[in-house]
Amino acid sequence: MKLTKLAIAAGVTGVCVAGAAHAATLDDVKARGQLRCGINTGIPGFAFTDQQGNWQGFDVALCKAVGAAIFGEPKVEYVSLTGKTRFTALASGEVDMLSRNTTWTYSRDTDLKLDFAGVNYYDGQGFIVPKALGVTSAMELDGATVCIQTGTTTELNLADFFRANDMSYEPVPIETETEAKEKFLANACDVYTTDASGLAATRSSYPNPKDYVILPEIISKEPLGPAVRHGDNDWGDIVRWTLNALIVAEEKGVTAENVKDMASAPGDDPEVNRLLGTEGEYGSMMGLDKDWAVNAIAATGNYGEIFDAYLGPDTDIGLERGLNALYTDGGILYSPPFR
Amino acid sequence: MTVAASTETPAFRIEMLWRDERYRSGFIQAITMMILMLAVAWLVNNAVENLAALGKTFDFGFLWQPANYDINQRLIDYTSRSTNARAALVGILNTLLIAVMGCVTATVIGILAGVARLSKNWLVAKLMTLYVETFRNIPVLIWILLTAAIVNTALPAPATYRGLETGPVVVTNRGIYIPTPNFGDGSLVLLIIFALSVAAILMVRAWANRRQEATGEQTPMLWIGLGLLVVPSLIGYILLGAPITLTYPELKGFNFQGGIQLRDSLIALWVALSLYTGAFIAEIVRAGILSVSHGQSEAAYALGLRPNRAMNLVILPQALRVIVPPLISQFLNLTKNSSLAIAVGYMDATGTLGGITLNQTGREMECILLLMGFYLIVSLLISAVMNLYNERVRLVER
């Protein structure tokens, strides 16, 4: 009996040796000289490579901001992860944080031992179909073949939605966005489902985006946010407050352009002063430099600038702010006070 | 007196462990074993500590929780409310299905290609060489992805059949649909008639063999067999009033309904695995045939056997002794390679237990252990069965 247990454990240790869970992630990151950030394998707007081959995007920007908050400049190594590999990569210490359109759910927070450091995009699951199909509502999808990315909450919502509405469907599990696109465009599935933002993003990369329509039903709540390992609260604080700094910067009108000027001398708004390190010792509370938030904002711009650059109406993706507008503009984006 | 004293074992001294040949070997083995065990203990300790540090427990309770996801191809009843254990079972059955289908077709392809590669026909031999060399020198994952891409893009989508008359078999890029048999009243009788026919064929064949051994006269088994197989069942089918009917697939809504669907993922995986493993089996078959001494075929021809019969009666039975052991490895390889199924969205054991269940429950360690256990057991079973067969075809030495 003991021997069997021993053998089993021996077999699995290979997986774990890399995953020595250190409490002080910040020290590891500093010693390594760069942040390892887990991102998507490629989804327009959120994580994609530009013409120079550098990673860009809404989720990538958060990695940059955290990297800049720690090092003064965005020193980040990007690790692209599929929906299936992301949590193992984080739990094993292969990446320091995930910024990979990941839905914050109860069981991921508790059972999977992740810590979500906030929400950077409030999303919901939708469906996209070819216009030629003539479908106008998700309620007409009985019997359809549906492509889904496996290992996601989408998969579970989909099962619940069809079950609740007493409809049948044929799930086609797909590993990555690219394969999903190939199958969907070849008509090997009638419907593709993922978060509505992802649908808009992926539609922009189709040869004829106008031939596809996103159905009006949003069947779930998908608060997407960055995640870190459970157990290192100090590290979680850094990611959480970097995200909050970007949000509060938009609220206070701090941009990539004016942040250096505003940080050169204390201004009239005490919260801005605390954010930019011209008042008090707020950076050292997290073990970072005084000007951590200045560096983060300078590297990527504030939340609004990031959104406009990668997802906003002027981009190919063309998403409205919607729920993701500041609470002062009718959205639900809200940072706790810097105090 | 002194002579006797010198043969007595000298007192044991510690350095004899490495100086004395009698102890050295055992001593080195003991040290190696200790180092090995220390290494294992360190690894185990590391795993236990790190799991504890992550706050993860080792618990198989998740298996009895609802799986919450759907699976397209299920050989047993399954809904999203079924347990994770049942989802794993659905996946396991899918793995076994593709493994059995793949092993059968790979063997057929392999034997045909292996024999054809030795053909005196230059074109046939060279074509088979081309097949073997291209398939076994390109990774199987690439072949799987390629076949899936061909199935998905080259075949027509179901919607293109809208308004057209479709026959019993429909080929689409979502799979091939074949008719479903419906068993009405009297089907049981028909099935019994069929089983009796098969039994009769076996009995006639045994009688024909005895007759040939006794008199040397051959019985035309092919015609008798075909007659026995078809005629009674056909008569029964007509007398019973056509109890078994076929439902043809029909385009309803988004997809064809009413037929049995061989999914695109299954077809892609099946074709790719069969062709890939078939190339290896072809080489094994060729090696087996070449291992039979040339004198055997010459002797067979001298006895007046035609080349076909010489191959079936003299060469292949001897070649089997060389073929079967490496064939086992190929069957094992095919079974294990089927775990690449998720690349084309085929829900095998790796896709359910080691994929979605693992991901949604976060029980990496438990799921991977169960999966390893499953593949280990299946592989050992295949080995055991094939070894039994090997025992039977082995040269019995007297």
XYZ file of C-alpha atoms in Angstrom:
737
model
C 0.000 0.000 0.000
C 2.726 2.420 1.037
C 4.770 1.383 -1.945
C 1.892 2.086 -4.307
C 1.401 5.523 -2.814
C 5.106 6.136 -3.102
C 5.136 5.086 -6.722
C 2.137 7.250 -7.543
C 3.652 10.260 -5.878
C 6.975 9.649 -7.596
C 5.241 9.588 -10.935
C 3.585 12.901 -10.421
C 6.397 14.838 -8.828
C 7.814 15.696 -12.211
C 4.848 17.975 -12.619
C 5.414 19.644 -9.315
C 9.112 20.205 -9.068
C 8.804 23.270 -11.262
C 5.944 24.435 -9.111
C 7.782 25.123 -5.909
C 5.330 27.597 -4.486
C 7.225 30.544 -3.132
C 5.464 32.990 -0.967
C 7.360 36.014 -2.272
C 6.547 36.217 -5.970
C 7.717 39.826 -6.104
C 11.218 38.816 -4.993
C 11.315 36.095 -7.639
C 10.193 38.499 -10.337
C 12.754 41.092 -9.289
C 15.527 38.496 -9.155
C 14.571 37.248 -12.609
C 14.555 40.760 -14.010
C 11.233 40.389 -15.787
C 7.598 39.539 -15.210
C 6.241 36.330 -16.732
C 2.721 37.008 -17.852
C 0.303 34.377 -19.200
C -1.720 35.616 -22.174
C -3.988 34.222 -24.877
C -2.532 32.342 -27.848
C -3.971 35.058 -30.059
C -7.293 36.887 -30.127
C -7.676 40.180 -31.992
C -7.749 43.191 -29.697
C -6.922 41.303 -26.512
C -3.622 39.593 -27.322
C -2.061 39.623 -30.775
C 1.343 40.135 -32.342
C 1.944 43.329 -34.305
C 3.947 43.595 -37.510
C 7.204 43.675 -35.557
C 6.205 40.457 -33.817
C 5.632 42.133 -30.447
C 2.653 41.204 -28.313
C -0.018 43.889 -28.146
C -3.563 44.116 -26.895
C -5.947 44.914 -24.089
C -4.864 41.998 -21.888
C -1.208 42.424 -22.844
C -1.354 46.074 -21.732
C -2.113 44.982 -18.170
C 0.997 42.779 -18.184
C 2.985 45.792 -19.381
C 1.527 48.016 -16.672
C 2.418 45.526 -13.922
C 5.897 45.054 -15.407
C 6.384 48.838 -15.494
C 5.083 49.260 -11.941
C 7.757 46.836 -10.738
C 10.729 47.687 -12.947
C 10.007 51.217 -14.110
C 9.714 49.977 -17.654
C 7.627 47.102 -19.054
C 10.028 44.182 -18.703
C 7.683 41.315 -19.484
C 8.085 37.856 -20.910
C 4.814 36.734 -22.506
C 3.746 33.118 -22.273
C 0.832 32.291 -24.545
C -1.527 29.755 -22.992
C -4.603 27.889 -24.188
C -7.788 27.713 -22.174
C -6.683 24.279 -21.055
C -3.128 25.041 -20.000
C -3.585 28.415 -18.342
C -4.389 27.380 -14.772
C -1.769 24.671 -14.604
C 0.807 27.152 -15.881
C -0.150 29.617 -13.176
C -0.375 27.047 -10.388
C 2.986 25.523 -11.319
C 4.730 28.889 -11.256
C 5.441 28.953 -14.975
C 3.825 32.382 -15.074
C 3.520 34.993 -12.314
C 0.115 36.226 -13.373
C -2.604 35.513 -15.912
C -4.036 38.259 -18.032
C -5.955 36.127 -20.440
C -9.680 36.905 -20.681
C -10.404 34.579 -17.792
C -13.801 34.584 -16.097
C -13.846 35.101 -12.362
C -15.967 32.285 -10.915
C -16.565 30.900 -7.459
C -14.920 27.534 -7.995
C -11.894 28.993 -9.748
C -11.415 31.390 -6.858
C -11.829 28.722 -4.186
C -11.255 25.226 -5.505
C -8.703 26.041 -8.211
C -6.800 28.174 -5.696
C -6.626 31.251 -7.869
C -6.971 34.821 -6.701
C -8.668 37.221 -9.046
C -7.198 40.689 -8.784
C -10.245 42.490 -10.097
C -12.161 42.766 -13.350
C -10.715 44.472 -16.417
C -13.598 43.637 -18.738
C -17.244 42.934 -17.919
C -18.399 40.497 -20.572
C -21.114 37.952 -21.339
C -21.353 34.912 -23.576
C -22.944 35.328 -26.998
C -23.396 33.493 -30.287
C -22.250 34.315 -33.799
C -23.884 32.784 -36.897
C -23.571 33.301 -40.644
C -26.234 35.719 -41.872
C -27.189 33.220 -44.573
C -28.546 30.908 -41.886
C -31.405 33.323 -41.281
C -31.302 32.892 -37.508
C -32.174 35.960 -35.466
C -32.353 34.580 -31.943
C -30.447 32.025 -29.903
C -33.795 30.382 -29.191
C -33.873 29.175 -32.811
C -30.675 27.151 -32.442
C -32.316 23.788 -31.656
C -30.293 21.018 -33.290
C -27.403 23.266 -34.285
C -23.741 22.277 -34.299
C -21.878 24.608 -31.960
C -18.116 25.214 -31.866
C -16.759 25.990 -28.383
C -13.338 26.497 -26.906
C -12.751 23.647 -24.527
C -11.753 24.234 -20.901
C -13.746 27.446 -20.603
C -16.783 28.549 -18.622
C -18.433 28.960 -22.031
C -18.634 25.201 -22.322
C -20.628 24.968 -19.090
C -22.900 27.947 -19.845
C -23.679 26.456 -23.224
C -24.762 23.135 -21.698
C -26.902 24.995 -19.142
C -28.480 27.280 -21.744
C -29.557 24.485 -24.090
C -30.726 22.345 -21.212
C -32.746 25.148 -19.617
C -34.435 25.878 -22.965
C -34.986 22.200 -23.726
C -33.061 22.328 -26.988
C -30.570 19.849 -28.385
C -27.223 20.711 -29.910
C -24.024 19.104 -31.054
C -20.949 20.471 -29.269
C -17.672 20.571 -31.193
C -14.860 21.170 -28.726
C -11.936 23.206 -30.101
C -8.555 23.894 -28.540
C -7.700 27.354 -29.899
C -9.294 30.398 -31.489
C -7.545 29.664 -34.815
C -9.026 26.170 -35.152
C -12.449 27.508 -34.179
C -12.214 30.086 -36.955
C -11.193 27.443 -39.490
C -14.113 25.174 -38.586
C -16.673 27.960 -38.377
C -15.678 29.519 -41.697
C -15.750 26.086 -43.370
C -19.312 25.692 -42.091
C -18.346 22.610 -40.104
C -20.327 24.236 -37.298
C -23.355 26.513 -37.545
C -22.606 28.610 -34.502
C -19.528 29.780 -32.663
C -19.911 30.813 -29.071
C -17.603 32.643 -26.727
C -17.601 35.924 -24.783
C -19.312 38.682 -26.763
C -16.122 40.752 -26.820
C -14.269 37.750 -28.223
C -16.947 37.319 -30.896
C -16.604 40.935 -31.997
C -12.832 40.545 -31.962
C -12.772 37.334 -33.936
C -15.374 38.579 -36.427
C -13.075 41.454 -37.330
C -10.557 38.910 -38.601
C -13.002 37.062 -40.888
C -12.682 37.630 -44.639
C -16.224 39.094 -44.829
C -17.170 40.274 -41.325
C -20.491 41.650 -42.612
C -21.719 38.153 -43.514
C -21.851 37.179 -39.839
C -24.215 38.339 -37.166
C -23.897 38.256 -33.380
C -27.198 37.131 -31.847
C -28.806 39.474 -29.296
C -28.907 36.966 -26.401
C -26.174 37.239 -23.815
C -26.470 34.027 -21.832
C -24.061 34.587 -18.961
C -22.077 37.005 -16.817
C -18.401 36.836 -17.688
C -16.346 39.169 -15.546
C -12.885 38.814 -17.073
C -9.886 39.696 -14.999
C -6.264 39.058 -14.140
C -5.526 36.159 -11.801
C -2.639 35.209 -9.544
C -1.855 32.166 -7.410
C -3.598 31.814 -4.091
C -1.390 32.374 -1.069
C 0.758 35.377 -1.958
C -1.449 38.304 -0.998
C 1.308 40.886 -1.413
C 1.726 39.887 -5.028
C -2.028 39.871 -5.591
C -2.128 43.443 -4.206
C 0.382 44.629 -6.792
C -1.669 43.291 -9.698
C -4.952 44.485 -8.190
C -3.777 48.021 -7.502
C -1.995 48.366 -10.826
C -5.343 47.666 -12.481
C -7.049 50.096 -10.077
C -4.397 52.725 -10.802
C -5.208 52.524 -14.520
C -8.922 52.910 -13.779
C -8.535 55.765 -11.345
C -6.130 57.468 -13.759
C -8.877 57.611 -16.350
C -11.286 58.988 -13.764
C -8.806 61.703 -12.804
C -7.728 62.501 -16.344
C -4.170 61.210 -15.949
C -2.919 60.004 -19.336
C 0.278 58.523 -20.741
C 1.079 61.952 -22.106
C 0.569 64.131 -19.039
C 1.480 61.680 -16.279
C 5.154 62.742 -16.074
C 4.196 66.409 -15.820
C 1.575 65.739 -13.170
C 4.028 63.644 -11.197
C 6.744 66.309 -11.252
C 5.033 68.337 -8.524
C 2.095 67.824 -6.122
C -1.170 69.060 -7.605
C -4.499 70.099 -6.140
C -6.134 66.662 -6.005
C -4.775 64.715 -3.017
C -5.854 61.364 -4.476
C -3.861 62.044 -7.658
C -0.910 63.055 -5.495
C -1.126 59.804 -3.551
C -1.479 57.831 -6.798
C 1.511 59.482 -8.443
C 3.686 59.337 -5.357
C 4.036 63.084 -4.836
C 2.452 62.720 -1.415
C 3.031 60.031 1.202
C 4.856 56.705 0.860
C 2.220 54.658 -0.931
C 4.578 52.736 -3.235
C 6.622 51.294 -0.404
C 3.478 49.819 1.170
C 3.563 47.296 -1.687
C 7.344 47.037 -1.825
C 7.502 49.137 -5.000
C 9.059 52.465 -5.940
C 7.370 55.766 -5.192
C 6.531 56.322 -8.850
C 5.174 52.823 -9.607
C 1.819 54.083 -10.830
C 3.484 56.810 -12.927
C 5.535 54.155 -14.711
C 2.525 51.900 -15.210
C 0.400 54.700 -16.690
C 3.284 55.998 -18.795
C 3.840 52.535 -20.252
C 0.281 51.847 -21.362
C -1.925 54.881 -20.791
C -4.957 54.822 -18.485
C -7.787 52.295 -18.762
C -9.716 54.417 -21.243
C -6.672 54.881 -23.460
C -5.991 51.152 -23.501
C -9.616 50.370 -24.322
C -9.711 52.924 -27.148
C -6.400 51.742 -28.579
C -7.290 48.046 -28.830
C -11.061 47.548 -28.573
C -12.791 50.900 -28.992
C -15.089 52.118 -31.783
C -12.126 53.389 -33.823
C -10.551 49.941 -34.052
C -11.522 47.006 -36.259
C -13.149 45.386 -33.244
C -15.359 48.375 -32.629
C -16.669 47.649 -29.127
C -18.598 50.254 -27.184
C -17.597 50.891 -23.575
C -21.031 49.746 -22.313
C -20.706 48.249 -18.838
C -16.994 48.953 -18.991
C -17.455 52.723 -18.843
C -16.498 54.484 -15.612
C -19.255 54.634 -12.994
C -19.316 58.365 -13.618
C -20.174 57.691 -17.282
C -22.940 55.160 -16.742
C -20.783 52.054 -16.559
C -19.813 49.945 -13.554
C -16.054 50.457 -13.630
C -15.039 51.682 -10.191
C -11.748 51.703 -8.342
C -11.603 51.716 -4.539
C -10.056 54.941 -3.270
C -6.285 55.488 -3.117
C -6.011 56.336 0.502
C 45.914 -29.170 10.008
C 47.329 -25.938 8.613
C 45.760 -26.651 5.223
C 42.308 -26.928 6.758
C 42.826 -23.615 8.608
C 43.661 -21.783 5.348
C 40.357 -22.791 3.686
C 38.374 -21.310 6.566
C 36.633 -18.052 5.678
C 38.743 -15.172 6.912
C 37.072 -12.789 9.375
C 34.912 -10.186 7.649
C 36.559 -6.789 7.384
C 34.776 -3.653 6.166
C 37.082 -2.967 3.218
C 36.230 -6.366 1.827
C 32.968 -4.765 0.634
C 34.800 -3.035 -2.207
C 38.014 -5.103 -2.345
C 36.561 -8.594 -2.340
C 34.881 -9.836 -5.488
C 32.437 -11.910 -3.440
C 30.889 -8.810 -1.834
C 31.642 -6.056 -4.329
C 28.791 -6.584 -6.751
C 26.136 -6.848 -4.036
C 27.550 -3.840 -2.241
C 27.450 -1.625 -5.335
C 23.877 -2.699 -6.032
C 22.824 -1.923 -2.488
C 24.373 1.565 -2.678
C 22.705 2.256 -6.036
C 19.363 1.120 -4.660
C 19.754 3.418 -1.663
C 20.585 6.423 -3.863
C 17.601 5.630 -6.068
C 15.264 5.385 -3.094
C 16.574 8.636 -1.653
C 15.937 10.355 -4.968
C 12.390 8.969 -5.107
C 11.772 9.972 -1.492
C 12.991 13.487 -2.259
C 10.664 13.750 -5.249
C 7.686 12.432 -3.261
C 8.405 14.794 -0.411
C 8.699 17.681 -2.843
C 5.329 16.819 -4.418
C 3.594 16.486 -1.068
C 5.036 19.758 0.249
C 4.209 21.710 -2.880
C 0.679 20.388 -3.051
C 0.196 21.344 0.565
C 1.683 24.790 -0.107
C -0.811 25.299 -2.924
C -3.551 24.248 -0.508
C -4.637 21.385 -2.754
C -5.944 18.165 -1.339
C -5.757 14.768 -2.956
C -9.371 13.795 -3.385
C -11.350 11.784 -5.940
C -14.744 13.064 -4.751
C -15.095 15.234 -7.862
C -15.753 12.084 -9.875
C -19.268 11.862 -8.420
C -20.133 15.524 -9.016
C -22.128 16.501 -12.118
C -19.853 17.078 -15.102
C -21.914 20.039 -16.424
C -20.652 19.723 -19.981
C -21.962 17.925 -23.048
C -20.174 15.361 -25.182
C -21.089 14.950 -28.840
C -20.237 11.312 -29.428
C -21.565 9.064 -26.668
C -21.943 5.313 -26.856
C -23.847 5.224 -23.564
C -26.488 7.541 -22.123
C -24.975 10.775 -20.968
C -26.235 14.303 -20.302
C -24.577 17.340 -18.811
C -26.077 16.333 -15.449
C -24.217 13.002 -15.411
C -21.190 12.614 -13.176
C -17.589 13.248 -14.094
C -17.003 9.509 -13.735
C -19.615 8.829 -16.408
C -18.103 11.497 -18.651
C -14.777 9.722 -18.230
C -16.449 6.435 -19.144
C -17.929 7.976 -22.293
C -14.442 9.146 -23.202
C -12.906 5.767 -22.433
C -15.439 4.015 -24.691
C -14.664 6.512 -27.446
C -10.956 5.777 -27.044
C -11.596 2.034 -27.214
C -13.795 2.513 -30.294
C -11.154 4.412 -32.220
C -8.451 2.009 -31.014
C -10.323 -1.079 -32.232
C -11.375 0.526 -35.529
C -7.847 1.832 -36.076
C -6.105 -1.454 -35.254
C -8.332 -3.407 -37.668
C -7.923 -1.039 -40.616
C -4.220 -0.423 -39.934
C -3.630 -4.206 -40.010
C -5.521 -4.624 -43.285
C -3.737 -1.666 -44.883
C -0.393 -2.823 -43.476
C -0.682 -6.394 -44.797
C -1.826 -5.247 -48.240
C 0.886 -2.598 -48.490
C 3.567 -4.896 -47.079
C 2.800 -7.680 -49.560
C 2.385 -5.194 -52.419
C 5.753 -3.650 -51.667
C 7.329 -7.013 -52.497
C 5.349 -7.277 -55.714
C 7.184 -7.905 -58.982
C 5.063 -5.138 -60.503
C 7.451 -2.166 -60.491
C 4.739 0.509 -60.233
C 2.887 -1.163 -57.364
C 6.106 -1.759 -55.423
C 7.308 1.832 -55.863
C 3.905 3.323 -54.986
C 3.866 1.314 -51.761
C 7.406 2.471 -50.975
C 6.245 6.046 -51.470
C 3.254 5.477 -49.153
C 5.335 3.867 -46.423
C 8.077 6.469 -46.508
C 5.793 9.526 -46.538
C 3.491 8.300 -43.813
C 5.964 6.992 -41.295
C 8.315 9.958 -41.634
C 5.810 12.707 -40.863
C 4.406 13.083 -37.314
C 0.987 11.571 -36.809
C -0.437 14.807 -35.363
C 0.218 16.524 -38.702
C -1.606 13.742 -40.528
C -4.555 14.018 -38.143
C -4.780 17.791 -38.614
C -4.402 17.421 -42.371
C -7.178 14.846 -42.709
C -9.438 16.939 -40.469
C -8.774 20.026 -42.588
C -9.532 18.061 -45.761
C -12.762 16.628 -44.323
C -13.883 20.033 -43.046
C -13.070 22.130 -46.080
C -13.288 19.781 -49.073
C -16.585 18.064 -48.258
C -19.888 19.938 -48.656
C -21.670 21.448 -45.651
C -25.086 19.924 -44.788
C -26.835 23.104 -45.941
C -25.682 22.518 -49.545
C -28.008 19.497 -49.674
C -31.040 21.654 -48.922
C -33.796 20.860 -51.420
C -31.830 18.004 -52.971
C -32.795 14.336 -52.934
C -30.317 12.459 -50.724
C -29.708 8.700 -50.817
C -29.090 6.280 -47.957
C -25.564 7.627 -47.353
C -24.793 11.330 -47.094
C -21.271 12.724 -47.019
C -20.870 16.136 -45.373
C -18.075 18.050 -43.712
C -19.676 17.232 -40.350
C -19.384 13.541 -40.960
C -20.834 10.709 -42.965
C -24.423 9.730 -42.265
C -25.511 6.127 -42.815
C -29.013 4.632 -42.383
C -30.175 3.488 -38.952
C -31.608 -0.050 -38.830
C -34.996 -0.368 -37.108
C -35.727 -3.726 -35.529
C -39.439 -4.510 -35.832
C -41.428 -7.648 -34.824
C -39.691 -10.846 -35.872
C -36.196 -9.312 -36.076
C -35.095 -11.655 -33.307
C -36.118 -14.685 -35.373
C -34.201 -13.279 -38.316
C -31.110 -12.698 -36.210
C -31.330 -16.291 -34.910
C -31.590 -17.584 -38.489
C -28.516 -15.564 -39.367
C -26.570 -16.895 -36.359
C -27.565 -20.472 -37.296
C -26.308 -19.893 -40.857
C -22.961 -18.742 -39.544
C -22.762 -21.799 -37.283
C -23.634 -24.018 -40.263
C -20.855 -22.476 -42.346
C -18.339 -23.228 -39.611
C -19.536 -26.849 -39.393
C -19.392 -27.355 -43.162
C -15.915 -25.891 -43.208
C -14.714 -28.300 -40.513
C -16.236 -31.179 -42.521
C -14.570 -29.928 -45.718
C -11.190 -29.765 -43.991
C -11.563 -33.361 -42.738
C -12.601 -34.461 -46.202
C -9.589 -32.788 -47.764
C -7.222 -34.405 -45.270
C -8.771 -37.820 -45.845
C -9.307 -37.797 -49.616
C -7.381 -34.785 -50.861
C -10.493 -33.455 -52.573
C -11.387 -29.834 -52.110
C -14.861 -28.476 -51.503
C -15.829 -25.120 -53.123
C -16.253 -23.428 -49.728
C -16.644 -19.909 -51.056
C -19.906 -20.638 -52.899
C -21.330 -22.895 -50.212
C -20.483 -20.304 -47.583
C -22.011 -17.395 -49.484
C -25.117 -19.444 -50.220
C -25.553 -20.439 -46.585
C -24.986 -16.869 -45.437
C -27.435 -15.174 -47.775
C -30.210 -17.607 -48.797
C -31.799 -18.582 -45.425
C -31.683 -14.998 -44.132
C -33.179 -13.687 -47.355
C -36.011 -16.232 -47.284
C -36.630 -15.484 -43.615
C -36.617 -11.735 -44.319
C -39.299 -12.118 -46.977
C -41.402 -14.637 -45.000
C -41.335 -12.491 -41.845
C -42.527 -9.478 -43.810
C -39.350 -7.337 -43.840
C -38.960 -6.915 -40.054
C -35.753 -4.859 -40.302
C -36.149 -1.505 -42.035
C -33.715 1.328 -42.590
C -34.202 4.979 -41.677
C -32.400 7.215 -44.123
C -30.761 10.405 -42.868
C -32.790 13.493 -43.678
C -31.864 17.155 -43.512
C -33.942 18.672 -40.716
C -33.071 22.116 -39.434
C -29.344 22.557 -39.144
C -28.243 18.950 -39.539
C -29.101 15.565 -40.933
C -31.285 13.571 -38.558
C -32.362 9.959 -38.427
C -29.147 8.318 -39.598
C -26.062 7.158 -37.764
C -23.451 9.885 -37.872
C -19.793 8.995 -38.265
C -18.448 12.346 -37.108
C -15.822 14.278 -39.035
C -13.521 14.065 -36.026
C -13.876 10.280 -35.861
C -13.247 9.896 -39.584
C -10.232 12.214 -39.582
C -8.699 10.457 -36.616
C -9.490 6.997 -37.932
C -8.092 7.607 -41.413
C -4.950 9.321 -40.147
C -4.165 6.757 -37.453
C -4.857 3.819 -39.796
C -2.689 5.128 -42.609
C 0.108 6.164 -40.261
C 0.248 2.907 -38.294
C -0.449 0.939 -41.498
C 2.849 2.214 -42.911
C 4.742 0.770 -39.948
C 2.835 -2.506 -40.118
C 3.633 -2.743 -43.854
C 7.328 -2.698 -43.024
C 6.845 -5.331 -40.320
C 4.935 -7.554 -42.743
C 7.593 -7.089 -45.406
C 10.338 -7.962 -42.932
C 8.346 -11.017 -41.835
C 7.897 -12.288 -45.378
C 11.543 -11.710 -46.251
C 12.575 -13.610 -43.140
C 11.073 -16.819 -44.558
C 13.849 -18.587 -46.412
C 13.577 -18.500 -50.182
C 13.772 -22.281 -50.228
C 10.299 -22.391 -48.671
C 8.650 -20.604 -51.577
C 10.661 -22.596 -54.101
C 9.575 -25.797 -52.391
C 5.954 -24.613 -52.430
C 6.145 -23.840 -56.143
C 7.831 -27.212 -56.789
C 4.822 -28.860 -55.136
C 2.669 -27.106 -57.709
C 1.074 -24.437 -55.439
C 0.012 -21.260 -57.187
C 1.722 -18.071 -55.890
C -1.457 -17.041 -53.969
C -1.750 -20.355 -52.193
C 1.981 -20.508 -51.581
C 1.722 -17.122 -49.853
C -1.345 -18.116 -47.788
C -0.391 -21.668 -46.903
C 3.409 -21.626 -46.683
C 4.933 -18.188 -46.369
C 2.486 -16.101 -44.278
C 2.061 -18.713 -41.502
C 5.830 -18.781 -41.039
C 6.133 -15.021 -41.401
C 3.521 -14.515 -38.652
C 6.040 -15.700 -36.059
C 8.233 -12.749 -36.946
C 5.357 -10.342 -37.516
C 3.255 -10.726 -34.375
C 5.626 -9.447 -31.641
C 6.390 -6.068 -33.313
C 2.731 -5.840 -34.349
C 1.808 -5.681 -30.658
C 3.916 -2.537 -30.305
C 2.135 -0.963 -33.255
C -1.282 -1.671 -31.739
C -0.091 -0.106 -28.492
C 1.257 2.892 -30.393
C -2.018 3.388 -32.208
C -3.990 3.221 -28.979
C -1.717 5.726 -27.300
C -1.588 7.989 -30.359
C -5.386 8.172 -30.250
C -4.898 10.527 -27.293
C -4.127 13.213 -29.898
C -7.878 13.133 -30.596
C -8.557 16.496 -28.975
C -6.664 18.165 -31.826
C -9.703 17.468 -34.007
C -12.300 17.703 -31.246
C -12.857 13.966 -30.783
C -13.860 13.391 -27.184
C -11.695 10.476 -26.078
C -10.538 9.745 -22.528
C -7.890 12.447 -22.796
C -10.502 14.933 -23.983
C -13.033 14.248 -21.236
C -11.201 13.055 -18.125
C -7.835 14.594 -18.980
C -9.312 17.661 -20.676
C -12.591 19.221 -19.702
C -13.032 17.476 -16.359
C -9.453 18.280 -15.373
C -9.913 21.873 -16.397
C -13.287 22.508 -14.851
C -12.495 20.812 -11.538
C -8.819 21.739 -11.326
C -7.894 18.213 -10.179
C -4.804 17.864 -12.366
C -3.046 15.274 -10.256
C -6.042 12.993 -9.823
C -7.177 13.193 -13.446
C -3.723 12.584 -14.877
C -3.177 9.637 -12.536
C -6.502 8.074 -13.553
C -5.685 8.667 -17.204
C -2.249 7.092 -16.840
C -3.838 4.143 -15.097
C -6.381 3.731 -17.904
C -3.812 3.772 -20.708
C -1.564 1.429 -18.730
C -4.369 -1.103 -18.227
C -5.514 -0.943 -21.852
C -1.968 -1.357 -23.129
C -1.313 -4.291 -20.821
C -4.578 -5.919 -21.922
C -3.696 -5.545 -25.605
C -0.253 -6.991 -24.913
C -1.740 -9.913 -23.012
C -4.220 -10.792 -25.763
C -1.615 -10.489 -28.496
C 0.873 -12.551 -26.495
C -1.718 -15.317 -26.237
C -2.063 -15.219 -30.010
C 1.714 -15.224 -30.365
C 1.878 -18.392 -28.258
C -0.475 -20.076 -30.709
C 1.416 -19.197 -33.886
C 4.859 -19.789 -32.339
C 7.009 -22.543 -33.760
C 6.435 -25.552 -31.523
C 9.787 -27.193 -30.949
C 9.934 -30.877 -30.381
